[in-house]
């Protein structure tokens, strides 16, 4: 019971959670005002969706005099998507689902003669249709359109045609708003995620180096840090996909009107940092095995571990330098001459230590050999080609 009480005590209070959310909102607002970034992109897309809904309502409700001007702004606000290409794809799926919903509701009402029977006949079929992968997440609009159509009591051919026409009007307005008013380009997301991945890789190496110097073999902490690095790599891959899609149908018009944002880093950088992430994962697993008392391999001797920690520290510094280079879009990053000389010296010490362990038949030979291999791999990936000597 005491443990449960202590766990409840550690949980954040509602006032604390609200305060943290308020601070997060404030940080996002300041970031949106400060300059270009994800927060400003989200603000622009939200304002564009609102403007599309207002414009669709004005066209359908005011200029066309429709007393039930709902379908047009509803479709318009949904179709201001993260990219112009996705807006077009979602428009095609949603319009097909709306047509299917309106037509099936009209047929069901003609067959059954009452609203309840029409709902019972049409909605189950439309929900099954919503799960068809071709519709993606837009299939649900078929069922909701049928319910709206039947709720108004007008499901004849003219009413169905009216709703389909409103959906088409909303789709045109939403797509036009997204395509011609600051069309979203996600090149910046790739650069920021790549820089964050390099920064976090350096942080993980610094954490491991510090723990090795202090003699703290925090295997669980290293595992969690490696998992965070994997999630950051997944975010980079997602950003790369959004970047590639955001240039479809928009690159040429944007170049005709104004320059595109800063160029996106090449995909070879993604592959290189994916390899870095894999090497760090292998390194932390090797250390976790060595830290387990029940496993055969044992850690190397203390002086060798100190040299290895210093080498990881320098490689982590190279990762941070690469992160800064990506954010500033400078030329190739490289450590200074002193850092490179220190790296070579430490590598020589570790190779000498490995030969000494092997000659003595030490139990730490297996672990040290694996750790040295991962450090060599990390060094070759993080230090620019041709700088190793």
mmCIF file of C-alpha atoms in Angstrom:
data_model
loop_
_atom_site.group_PDB
_atom_site.id
_atom_site.type_symbol
_atom_site.label_atom_id
_atom_site.label_comp_id
_atom_site.label_asym_id
_atom_site.label_seq_id
_atom_site.Cartn_x
_atom_site.Cartn_y
_atom_site.Cartn_z
ATOM 1 C CA UNK A 1 0.000 0.000 0.000
ATOM 2 C CA UNK A 2 2.880 2.309 0.821
ATOM 3 C CA UNK A 3 4.346 1.745 -2.652
ATOM 4 C CA UNK A 4 1.042 2.650 -4.322
ATOM 5 C CA UNK A 5 0.771 5.813 -2.229
ATOM 6 C CA UNK A 6 4.332 6.798 -3.118
ATOM 7 C CA UNK A 7 3.650 6.190 -6.826
ATOM 8 C CA UNK A 8 0.520 8.349 -6.657
ATOM 9 C CA UNK A 9 2.520 11.031 -4.900
ATOM 10 C CA UNK A 10 5.066 11.063 -7.730
ATOM 11 C CA UNK A 11 2.404 11.590 -10.393
ATOM 12 C CA UNK A 12 2.111 15.198 -11.625
ATOM 13 C CA UNK A 13 -0.746 17.175 -10.123
ATOM 14 C CA UNK A 14 -3.422 18.618 -12.431
ATOM 15 C CA UNK A 15 -2.275 22.182 -11.733
ATOM 16 C CA UNK A 16 1.316 21.252 -12.571
ATOM 17 C CA UNK A 17 0.229 19.527 -15.794
ATOM 18 C CA UNK A 18 -1.839 22.566 -16.809
ATOM 19 C CA UNK A 19 1.080 24.858 -16.053
ATOM 20 C CA UNK A 20 3.395 22.727 -18.189
ATOM 21 C CA UNK A 21 0.893 22.787 -21.058
ATOM 22 C CA UNK A 22 0.589 26.563 -20.761
ATOM 23 C CA UNK A 23 4.371 26.897 -20.890
ATOM 24 C CA UNK A 24 4.484 24.630 -23.951
ATOM 25 C CA UNK A 25 1.852 26.767 -25.698
ATOM 26 C CA UNK A 26 3.807 29.895 -24.815
ATOM 27 C CA UNK A 27 7.035 28.435 -26.198
ATOM 28 C CA UNK A 28 5.271 27.435 -29.425
ATOM 29 C CA UNK A 29 3.753 30.920 -29.793
ATOM 30 C CA UNK A 30 7.134 32.584 -29.258
ATOM 31 C CA UNK A 31 8.768 30.224 -31.752
ATOM 32 C CA UNK A 32 6.088 31.020 -34.348
ATOM 33 C CA UNK A 33 6.691 34.758 -33.892
ATOM 34 C CA UNK A 34 10.478 34.445 -33.768
ATOM 35 C CA UNK A 35 11.036 33.016 -37.242
ATOM 36 C CA UNK A 36 10.478 30.162 -39.710
ATOM 37 C CA UNK A 37 10.024 26.729 -38.192
ATOM 38 C CA UNK A 38 7.553 23.960 -37.530
ATOM 39 C CA UNK A 39 5.441 26.145 -35.234
ATOM 40 C CA UNK A 40 5.025 28.843 -37.869
ATOM 41 C CA UNK A 41 4.211 26.213 -40.514
ATOM 42 C CA UNK A 42 1.431 24.842 -38.281
ATOM 43 C CA UNK A 43 0.097 28.372 -37.699
ATOM 44 C CA UNK A 44 0.016 29.107 -41.433
ATOM 45 C CA UNK A 45 -1.757 25.825 -42.235
ATOM 46 C CA UNK A 46 -4.347 26.424 -39.496
ATOM 47 C CA UNK A 47 -5.091 29.934 -40.771
ATOM 48 C CA UNK A 48 -5.329 28.631 -44.337
ATOM 49 C CA UNK A 49 -7.842 25.943 -43.296
ATOM 50 C CA UNK A 50 -9.915 28.563 -41.475
ATOM 51 C CA UNK A 51 -9.816 30.884 -44.477
ATOM 52 C CA UNK A 52 -10.882 28.038 -46.790
ATOM 53 C CA UNK A 53 -13.878 27.244 -44.553
ATOM 54 C CA UNK A 54 -14.932 30.911 -44.391
ATOM 55 C CA UNK A 55 -14.604 31.360 -48.139
ATOM 56 C CA UNK A 56 -16.591 28.175 -48.827
ATOM 57 C CA UNK A 57 -19.320 29.329 -46.444
ATOM 58 C CA UNK A 58 -19.489 32.725 -48.169
ATOM 59 C CA UNK A 59 -19.742 31.154 -51.612
ATOM 60 C CA UNK A 60 -22.274 28.466 -50.682
ATOM 61 C CA UNK A 61 -24.306 30.274 -48.014
ATOM 62 C CA UNK A 62 -24.187 33.930 -49.003
ATOM 63 C CA UNK A 63 -23.587 34.138 -52.737
ATOM 64 C CA UNK A 64 -25.520 30.958 -53.650
ATOM 65 C CA UNK A 65 -28.142 31.453 -50.918
ATOM 66 C CA UNK A 66 -28.020 27.889 -49.591
ATOM 67 C CA UNK A 67 -29.681 27.767 -46.121
ATOM 68 C CA UNK A 68 -27.843 24.496 -45.320
ATOM 69 C CA UNK A 69 -24.362 25.513 -46.450
ATOM 70 C CA UNK A 70 -22.525 22.834 -44.462
ATOM 71 C CA UNK A 71 -20.933 20.448 -46.908
ATOM 72 C CA UNK A 72 -18.734 22.977 -48.742
ATOM 73 C CA UNK A 73 -16.903 24.449 -45.699
ATOM 74 C CA UNK A 74 -16.676 20.994 -44.114
ATOM 75 C CA UNK A 75 -14.857 19.563 -47.147
ATOM 76 C CA UNK A 76 -12.747 22.711 -47.623
ATOM 77 C CA UNK A 77 -11.345 22.729 -44.078
ATOM 78 C CA UNK A 78 -10.455 19.020 -44.233
ATOM 79 C CA UNK A 79 -8.580 19.307 -47.523
ATOM 80 C CA UNK A 80 -6.001 21.867 -46.394
ATOM 81 C CA UNK A 81 -3.480 19.086 -45.857
ATOM 82 C CA UNK A 82 0.221 19.047 -45.035
ATOM 83 C CA UNK A 83 1.136 18.921 -48.745
ATOM 84 C CA UNK A 84 -0.588 19.867 -51.989
ATOM 85 C CA UNK A 85 -0.233 16.326 -53.297
ATOM 86 C CA UNK A 86 -1.925 14.878 -50.211
ATOM 87 C CA UNK A 87 -4.711 17.460 -50.613
ATOM 88 C CA UNK A 88 -5.412 16.169 -54.118
ATOM 89 C CA UNK A 89 -5.305 12.525 -53.038
ATOM 90 C CA UNK A 90 -7.549 13.159 -50.041
ATOM 91 C CA UNK A 91 -9.942 15.152 -52.205
ATOM 92 C CA UNK A 92 -10.357 12.263 -54.626
ATOM 93 C CA UNK A 93 -10.974 9.769 -51.816
ATOM 94 C CA UNK A 94 -13.277 12.034 -49.845
ATOM 95 C CA UNK A 95 -15.332 13.080 -52.865
ATOM 96 C CA UNK A 96 -15.807 9.436 -53.853
ATOM 97 C CA UNK A 97 -16.872 8.547 -50.311
ATOM 98 C CA UNK A 98 -19.328 11.478 -50.178
ATOM 99 C CA UNK A 99 -20.867 10.513 -53.501
ATOM 100 C CA UNK A 100 -21.215 6.904 -52.349
ATOM 101 C CA UNK A 101 -22.805 7.990 -49.063
ATOM 102 C CA UNK A 102 -25.305 10.363 -50.665
ATOM 103 C CA UNK A 103 -26.304 7.918 -53.404
ATOM 104 C CA UNK A 104 -26.635 4.921 -51.087
ATOM 105 C CA UNK A 105 -28.702 6.951 -48.597
ATOM 106 C CA UNK A 106 -31.037 8.023 -51.389
ATOM 107 C CA UNK A 107 -31.435 4.453 -52.659
ATOM 108 C CA UNK A 108 -31.965 3.088 -49.131
ATOM 109 C CA UNK A 109 -34.696 5.657 -48.445
ATOM 110 C CA UNK A 110 -36.420 4.837 -51.728
ATOM 111 C CA UNK A 111 -36.344 1.109 -50.907
ATOM 112 C CA UNK A 112 -37.410 1.258 -47.254
ATOM 113 C CA UNK A 113 -39.652 4.313 -47.327
ATOM 114 C CA UNK A 114 -38.590 5.552 -43.863
ATOM 115 C CA UNK A 115 -35.511 7.143 -42.322
ATOM 116 C CA UNK A 116 -34.806 4.458 -39.704
ATOM 117 C CA UNK A 117 -34.887 1.688 -42.298
ATOM 118 C CA UNK A 118 -32.661 3.701 -44.612
ATOM 119 C CA UNK A 119 -30.111 4.208 -41.816
ATOM 120 C CA UNK A 120 -30.180 0.490 -40.948
ATOM 121 C CA UNK A 121 -29.675 -0.447 -44.596
ATOM 122 C CA UNK A 122 -27.080 2.099 -45.708
ATOM 123 C CA UNK A 123 -24.830 2.777 -42.716
ATOM 124 C CA UNK A 124 -23.536 -0.819 -42.198
ATOM 125 C CA UNK A 125 -22.617 -1.072 -45.872
ATOM 126 C CA UNK A 126 -20.897 2.314 -45.794
ATOM 127 C CA UNK A 127 -18.945 1.426 -42.643
ATOM 128 C CA UNK A 128 -17.674 -1.696 -44.384
ATOM 129 C CA UNK A 129 -16.729 0.472 -47.345
ATOM 130 C CA UNK A 130 -14.905 2.859 -44.970
ATOM 131 C CA UNK A 131 -12.507 0.051 -44.042
ATOM 132 C CA UNK A 132 -11.449 -0.431 -47.658
ATOM 133 C CA UNK A 133 -7.738 0.516 -47.783
ATOM 134 C CA UNK A 134 -8.229 2.480 -51.001
ATOM 135 C CA UNK A 135 -10.151 5.127 -49.052
ATOM 136 C CA UNK A 136 -7.488 5.561 -46.368
ATOM 137 C CA UNK A 137 -8.917 7.603 -43.509
ATOM 138 C CA UNK A 138 -11.501 9.293 -45.762
ATOM 139 C CA UNK A 139 -13.910 6.354 -45.990
ATOM 140 C CA UNK A 140 -15.785 7.414 -42.860
ATOM 141 C CA UNK A 141 -17.163 10.424 -44.750
ATOM 142 C CA UNK A 142 -19.423 8.096 -46.708
ATOM 143 C CA UNK A 143 -21.327 7.077 -43.565
ATOM 144 C CA UNK A 144 -21.455 10.613 -42.137
ATOM 145 C CA UNK A 145 -22.726 11.998 -45.455
ATOM 146 C CA UNK A 146 -25.493 9.379 -45.493
ATOM 147 C CA UNK A 147 -26.518 10.350 -41.955
ATOM 148 C CA UNK A 148 -26.572 14.068 -42.828
ATOM 149 C CA UNK A 149 -28.581 13.358 -45.967
ATOM 150 C CA UNK A 150 -31.158 11.248 -44.148
ATOM 151 C CA UNK A 151 -31.360 13.637 -41.177
ATOM 152 C CA UNK A 152 -32.509 16.494 -43.428
ATOM 153 C CA UNK A 153 -35.306 14.338 -44.811
ATOM 154 C CA UNK A 154 -34.424 15.229 -48.395
ATOM 155 C CA UNK A 155 -32.816 12.347 -50.259
ATOM 156 C CA UNK A 156 -34.209 12.673 -53.763
ATOM 157 C CA UNK A 157 -32.069 13.087 -56.852
ATOM 158 C CA UNK A 158 -31.949 16.887 -56.623
ATOM 159 C CA UNK A 159 -30.905 16.799 -52.938
ATOM 160 C CA UNK A 160 -28.168 14.257 -53.672
ATOM 161 C CA UNK A 161 -26.917 16.322 -56.590
ATOM 162 C CA UNK A 162 -26.954 19.419 -54.391
ATOM 163 C CA UNK A 163 -24.767 17.817 -51.716
ATOM 164 C CA UNK A 164 -22.356 16.388 -54.258
ATOM 165 C CA UNK A 165 -22.081 19.823 -55.860
ATOM 166 C CA UNK A 166 -21.355 21.427 -52.490
ATOM 167 C CA UNK A 167 -18.686 18.822 -51.809
ATOM 168 C CA UNK A 168 -17.068 19.579 -55.162
ATOM 169 C CA UNK A 169 -17.189 23.312 -54.400
ATOM 170 C CA UNK A 170 -15.524 22.789 -51.009
ATOM 171 C CA UNK A 171 -12.880 20.532 -52.548
ATOM 172 C CA UNK A 172 -11.984 23.140 -55.185
ATOM 173 C CA UNK A 173 -11.714 25.906 -52.574
ATOM 174 C CA UNK A 174 -9.669 23.807 -50.131
ATOM 175 C CA UNK A 175 -7.220 22.577 -52.767
ATOM 176 C CA UNK A 176 -6.852 26.045 -54.305
ATOM 177 C CA UNK A 177 -6.191 27.589 -50.888
ATOM 178 C CA UNK A 178 -3.499 25.012 -50.123
ATOM 179 C CA UNK A 179 -1.883 25.118 -53.560
ATOM 180 C CA UNK A 180 -1.792 28.860 -54.256
ATOM 181 C CA UNK A 181 -1.539 30.490 -50.818
ATOM 182 C CA UNK A 182 1.886 29.699 -49.332
ATOM 183 C CA UNK A 183 1.957 26.037 -50.447
ATOM 184 C CA UNK A 184 3.601 23.951 -47.708
ATOM 185 C CA UNK A 185 7.200 22.876 -48.317
ATOM 186 C CA UNK A 186 8.811 20.633 -45.708
ATOM 187 C CA UNK A 187 12.474 20.880 -46.648
ATOM 188 C CA UNK A 188 13.332 22.553 -43.356
ATOM 189 C CA UNK A 189 12.022 19.591 -41.366
ATOM 190 C CA UNK A 190 14.636 17.277 -42.892
ATOM 191 C CA UNK A 191 17.526 19.582 -42.015
ATOM 192 C CA UNK A 192 16.270 20.122 -38.459
ATOM 193 C CA UNK A 193 15.683 16.413 -37.846
ATOM 194 C CA UNK A 194 19.057 15.484 -39.314
ATOM 195 C CA UNK A 195 20.808 18.072 -37.134
ATOM 196 C CA UNK A 196 18.889 16.837 -34.089
ATOM 197 C CA UNK A 197 19.901 13.245 -34.860
ATOM 198 C CA UNK A 198 23.583 14.237 -35.063
ATOM 199 C CA UNK A 199 23.269 16.250 -31.848
ATOM 200 C CA UNK A 200 21.594 13.389 -29.995
ATOM 201 C CA UNK A 201 24.168 10.881 -31.260
ATOM 202 C CA UNK A 202 26.878 13.089 -29.786
ATOM 203 C CA UNK A 203 24.933 13.347 -26.523
ATOM 204 C CA UNK A 204 24.666 9.554 -26.238
ATOM 205 C CA UNK A 205 28.409 9.131 -26.847
ATOM 206 C CA UNK A 206 29.164 11.784 -24.224
ATOM 207 C CA UNK A 207 26.895 10.033 -21.710
ATOM 208 C CA UNK A 208 28.594 6.674 -22.301
ATOM 209 C CA UNK A 209 32.052 8.283 -22.076
ATOM 210 C CA UNK A 210 31.197 9.988 -18.794
ATOM 211 C CA UNK A 211 29.796 6.791 -17.288
ATOM 212 C CA UNK A 212 32.893 4.820 -18.292
ATOM 213 C CA UNK A 213 35.177 7.381 -16.654
ATOM 214 C CA UNK A 214 33.099 7.343 -13.459
ATOM 215 C CA UNK A 215 32.931 3.558 -13.401
ATOM 216 C CA UNK A 216 29.105 3.600 -13.628
ATOM 217 C CA UNK A 217 27.874 0.881 -15.945
ATOM 218 C CA UNK A 218 24.318 2.120 -16.471
ATOM 219 C CA UNK A 219 23.265 -0.483 -19.048
ATOM 220 C CA UNK A 220 19.578 0.401 -18.779
ATOM 221 C CA UNK A 221 20.264 4.105 -19.264
ATOM 222 C CA UNK A 222 22.412 3.385 -22.317
ATOM 223 C CA UNK A 223 19.653 1.200 -23.731
ATOM 224 C CA UNK A 224 17.069 3.963 -23.264
ATOM 225 C CA UNK A 225 19.392 6.525 -24.864
ATOM 226 C CA UNK A 226 19.918 4.219 -27.848
ATOM 227 C CA UNK A 227 16.138 3.754 -28.161
ATOM 228 C CA UNK A 228 15.643 7.535 -28.191
ATOM 229 C CA UNK A 229 18.191 7.745 -30.975
ATOM 230 C CA UNK A 230 16.213 5.156 -32.973
ATOM 231 C CA UNK A 231 13.040 7.209 -32.551
ATOM 232 C CA UNK A 232 14.890 10.283 -33.767
ATOM 233 C CA UNK A 233 15.981 8.324 -36.840
ATOM 234 C CA UNK A 234 12.339 7.350 -37.484
ATOM 235 C CA UNK A 235 11.391 11.039 -37.268
ATOM 236 C CA UNK A 236 14.062 11.856 -39.848
ATOM 237 C CA UNK A 237 12.722 9.216 -42.226
ATOM 238 C CA UNK A 238 9.195 10.581 -41.805
ATOM 239 C CA UNK A 239 10.420 14.129 -42.470
ATOM 240 C CA UNK A 240 12.225 12.937 -45.591
ATOM 241 C CA UNK A 241 8.990 11.409 -46.873
ATOM 242 C CA UNK A 242 7.057 14.635 -46.219
ATOM 243 C CA UNK A 243 9.791 16.642 -47.932
ATOM 244 C CA UNK A 244 9.693 14.445 -51.018
ATOM 245 C CA UNK A 245 5.898 14.619 -51.195
ATOM 246 C CA UNK A 246 5.727 18.366 -50.563
ATOM 247 C CA UNK A 247 7.740 19.042 -53.736
ATOM 248 C CA UNK A 248 5.350 17.072 -55.944
ATOM 249 C CA UNK A 249 3.253 19.456 -58.044
ATOM 250 C CA UNK A 250 4.689 22.519 -56.261
ATOM 251 C CA UNK A 251 8.401 22.780 -57.034
ATOM 252 C CA UNK A 252 8.044 24.329 -60.511
ATOM 253 C CA UNK A 253 5.367 26.925 -59.552
ATOM 254 C CA UNK A 254 7.332 27.919 -56.451
ATOM 255 C CA UNK A 255 10.493 28.418 -58.481
ATOM 256 C CA UNK A 256 8.549 30.577 -60.964
ATOM 257 C CA UNK A 257 7.224 32.857 -58.216
ATOM 258 C CA UNK A 258 10.078 32.904 -55.712
ATOM 259 C CA UNK A 259 13.025 30.835 -54.618
ATOM 260 C CA UNK A 260 12.461 27.603 -52.755
ATOM 261 C CA UNK A 261 13.563 27.394 -49.136
ATOM 262 C CA UNK A 262 17.075 26.255 -48.276
ATOM 263 C CA UNK A 263 18.002 23.093 -50.130
ATOM 264 C CA UNK A 264 17.414 19.823 -48.384
ATOM 265 C CA UNK A 265 20.460 17.761 -47.320
ATOM 266 C CA UNK A 266 21.151 14.785 -49.616
ATOM 267 C CA UNK A 267 19.644 11.410 -48.771
ATOM 268 C CA UNK A 268 23.156 9.998 -48.389
ATOM 269 C CA UNK A 269 23.301 11.900 -45.090
ATOM 270 C CA UNK A 270 20.268 9.955 -43.867
ATOM 271 C CA UNK A 271 21.985 6.687 -44.723
ATOM 272 C CA UNK A 272 25.217 7.762 -43.045
ATOM 273 C CA UNK A 273 23.509 8.743 -39.791
ATOM 274 C CA UNK A 274 21.449 5.591 -39.925
ATOM 275 C CA UNK A 275 24.724 3.671 -39.888
ATOM 276 C CA UNK A 276 25.957 5.841 -37.008
ATOM 277 C CA UNK A 277 22.807 4.990 -35.068
ATOM 278 C CA UNK A 278 23.380 1.287 -35.731
ATOM 279 C CA UNK A 279 26.994 1.484 -34.545
ATOM 280 C CA UNK A 280 25.940 3.250 -31.336
ATOM 281 C CA UNK A 281 23.276 0.623 -30.747
ATOM 282 C CA UNK A 282 25.873 -2.146 -31.191
ATOM 283 C CA UNK A 283 28.284 -0.312 -28.899
ATOM 284 C CA UNK A 284 25.750 0.053 -26.078
ATOM 285 C CA UNK A 285 24.721 -3.602 -26.421
ATOM 286 C CA UNK A 286 28.345 -4.709 -26.129
ATOM 287 C CA UNK A 287 28.771 -2.608 -23.006
ATOM 288 C CA UNK A 288 25.515 -3.964 -21.578
ATOM 289 C CA UNK A 289 26.777 -7.520 -22.071
ATOM 290 C CA UNK A 290 30.079 -6.662 -20.382
ATOM 291 C CA UNK A 291 28.208 -5.080 -17.469
ATOM 292 C CA UNK A 292 26.175 -8.258 -16.848
ATOM 293 C CA UNK A 293 27.856 -10.308 -14.130
ATOM 294 C CA UNK A 294 26.205 -13.464 -15.395
ATOM 295 C CA UNK A 295 27.777 -13.222 -18.861
ATOM 296 C CA UNK A 296 31.204 -14.570 -19.828
ATOM 297 C CA UNK A 297 32.785 -11.425 -21.382
ATOM 298 C CA UNK A 298 34.262 -8.956 -18.898
ATOM 299 C CA UNK A 299 35.194 -5.275 -19.322
ATOM 300 C CA UNK A 300 38.743 -4.330 -20.290
ATOM 301 C CA UNK A 301 41.193 -2.917 -17.759
ATOM 302 C CA UNK A 302 40.735 0.568 -16.335
ATOM 303 C CA UNK A 303 43.427 2.463 -18.342
ATOM 304 C CA UNK A 304 42.061 1.084 -21.609
ATOM 305 C CA UNK A 305 38.509 2.080 -20.649
ATOM 306 C CA UNK A 306 39.659 5.626 -19.881
ATOM 307 C CA UNK A 307 41.276 5.902 -23.302
ATOM 308 C CA UNK A 308 38.133 4.520 -24.912
ATOM 309 C CA UNK A 309 35.992 7.056 -23.037
ATOM 310 C CA UNK A 310 38.222 9.873 -24.310
ATOM 311 C CA UNK A 311 37.857 8.583 -27.873
ATOM 312 C CA UNK A 312 34.049 8.463 -27.560
ATOM 313 C CA UNK A 313 34.128 12.005 -26.199
ATOM 314 C CA UNK A 314 36.000 13.242 -29.272
ATOM 315 C CA UNK A 315 33.677 11.379 -31.652
ATOM 316 C CA UNK A 316 30.711 12.912 -29.809
ATOM 317 C CA UNK A 317 32.274 16.346 -30.335
ATOM 318 C CA UNK A 318 32.488 15.565 -34.070
ATOM 319 C CA UNK A 319 28.776 14.695 -34.051
ATOM 320 C CA UNK A 320 27.965 18.038 -32.425
ATOM 321 C CA UNK A 321 30.108 19.847 -34.998
ATOM 322 C CA UNK A 322 28.163 18.119 -37.766
ATOM 323 C CA UNK A 323 24.886 19.162 -36.146
ATOM 324 C CA UNK A 324 25.992 22.793 -36.060
ATOM 325 C CA UNK A 325 27.094 22.579 -39.692
ATOM 326 C CA UNK A 326 23.703 21.276 -40.774
ATOM 327 C CA UNK A 327 21.835 24.062 -38.983
ATOM 328 C CA UNK A 328 24.030 26.785 -40.442
ATOM 329 C CA UNK A 329 24.335 25.093 -43.885
ATOM 330 C CA UNK A 330 28.099 25.642 -43.872
ATOM 331 C CA UNK A 331 30.652 23.533 -45.697
ATOM 332 C CA UNK A 332 32.025 20.198 -44.591
ATOM 333 C CA UNK A 333 32.643 20.013 -40.854
ATOM 334 C CA UNK A 334 35.889 18.648 -39.512
ATOM 335 C CA UNK A 335 37.507 18.510 -36.080
ATOM 336 C CA UNK A 336 40.482 20.785 -35.453
ATOM 337 C CA UNK A 337 44.005 19.450 -35.864
ATOM 338 C CA UNK A 338 44.425 18.912 -32.130
ATOM 339 C CA UNK A 339 41.269 16.781 -31.935
ATOM 340 C CA UNK A 340 42.330 14.704 -34.942
ATOM 341 C CA UNK A 341 45.779 14.147 -33.465
ATOM 342 C CA UNK A 342 44.215 13.120 -30.155
ATOM 343 C CA UNK A 343 41.902 10.690 -31.940
ATOM 344 C CA UNK A 344 44.827 9.021 -33.711
ATOM 345 C CA UNK A 345 46.797 8.775 -30.493
ATOM 346 C CA UNK A 346 43.879 7.246 -28.590
ATOM 347 C CA UNK A 347 43.216 4.784 -31.378
ATOM 348 C CA UNK A 348 46.856 3.724 -31.255
ATOM 349 C CA UNK A 349 46.649 3.251 -27.476
ATOM 350 C CA UNK A 350 43.543 1.109 -27.819
ATOM 351 C CA UNK A 351 45.111 -1.031 -30.534
ATOM 352 C CA UNK A 352 48.158 -1.523 -28.331
ATOM 353 C CA UNK A 353 45.867 -2.440 -25.444
ATOM 354 C CA UNK A 354 44.034 -4.932 -27.626
ATOM 355 C CA UNK A 355 47.311 -6.618 -28.622
ATOM 356 C CA UNK A 356 48.390 -6.690 -24.983
ATOM 357 C CA UNK A 357 45.096 -8.278 -23.890
ATOM 358 C CA UNK A 358 45.324 -10.827 -26.667
ATOM 359 C CA UNK A 359 48.921 -11.706 -25.775
ATOM 360 C CA UNK A 360 47.972 -12.237 -22.128
ATOM 361 C CA UNK A 361 44.855 -14.188 -22.973
ATOM 362 C CA UNK A 362 42.790 -11.655 -21.027
ATOM 363 C CA UNK A 363 39.035 -12.080 -20.757
ATOM 364 C CA UNK A 364 38.507 -8.497 -21.883
ATOM 365 C CA UNK A 365 39.926 -9.099 -25.353
ATOM 366 C CA UNK A 366 36.534 -9.957 -26.895
ATOM 367 C CA UNK A 367 34.797 -6.916 -25.447
ATOM 368 C CA UNK A 368 37.641 -4.520 -26.284
ATOM 369 C CA UNK A 369 37.878 -5.805 -29.848
ATOM 370 C CA UNK A 370 34.171 -5.263 -30.400
ATOM 371 C CA UNK A 371 34.247 -1.805 -28.792
ATOM 372 C CA UNK A 372 37.249 -0.756 -30.848
ATOM 373 C CA UNK A 373 35.539 -1.923 -34.039
ATOM 374 C CA UNK A 374 32.452 0.171 -33.266
ATOM 375 C CA UNK A 375 34.605 3.195 -32.448
ATOM 376 C CA UNK A 376 36.461 2.775 -35.767
ATOM 377 C CA UNK A 377 33.127 2.615 -37.592
ATOM 378 C CA UNK A 378 31.819 5.707 -35.806
ATOM 379 C CA UNK A 379 35.012 7.621 -36.509
ATOM 380 C CA UNK A 380 34.910 6.781 -40.208
ATOM 381 C CA UNK A 381 31.265 7.937 -40.471
ATOM 382 C CA UNK A 382 31.438 11.136 -38.416
ATOM 383 C CA UNK A 383 34.843 12.493 -39.477
ATOM 384 C CA UNK A 384 34.791 13.584 -43.171
ATOM 385 C CA UNK A 385 36.448 11.274 -45.689
ATOM 386 C CA UNK A 386 40.105 11.857 -46.222
ATOM 387 C CA UNK A 387 40.669 13.334 -42.754
ATOM 388 C CA UNK A 388 41.592 10.086 -41.021
ATOM 389 C CA UNK A 389 45.135 9.872 -42.345
#
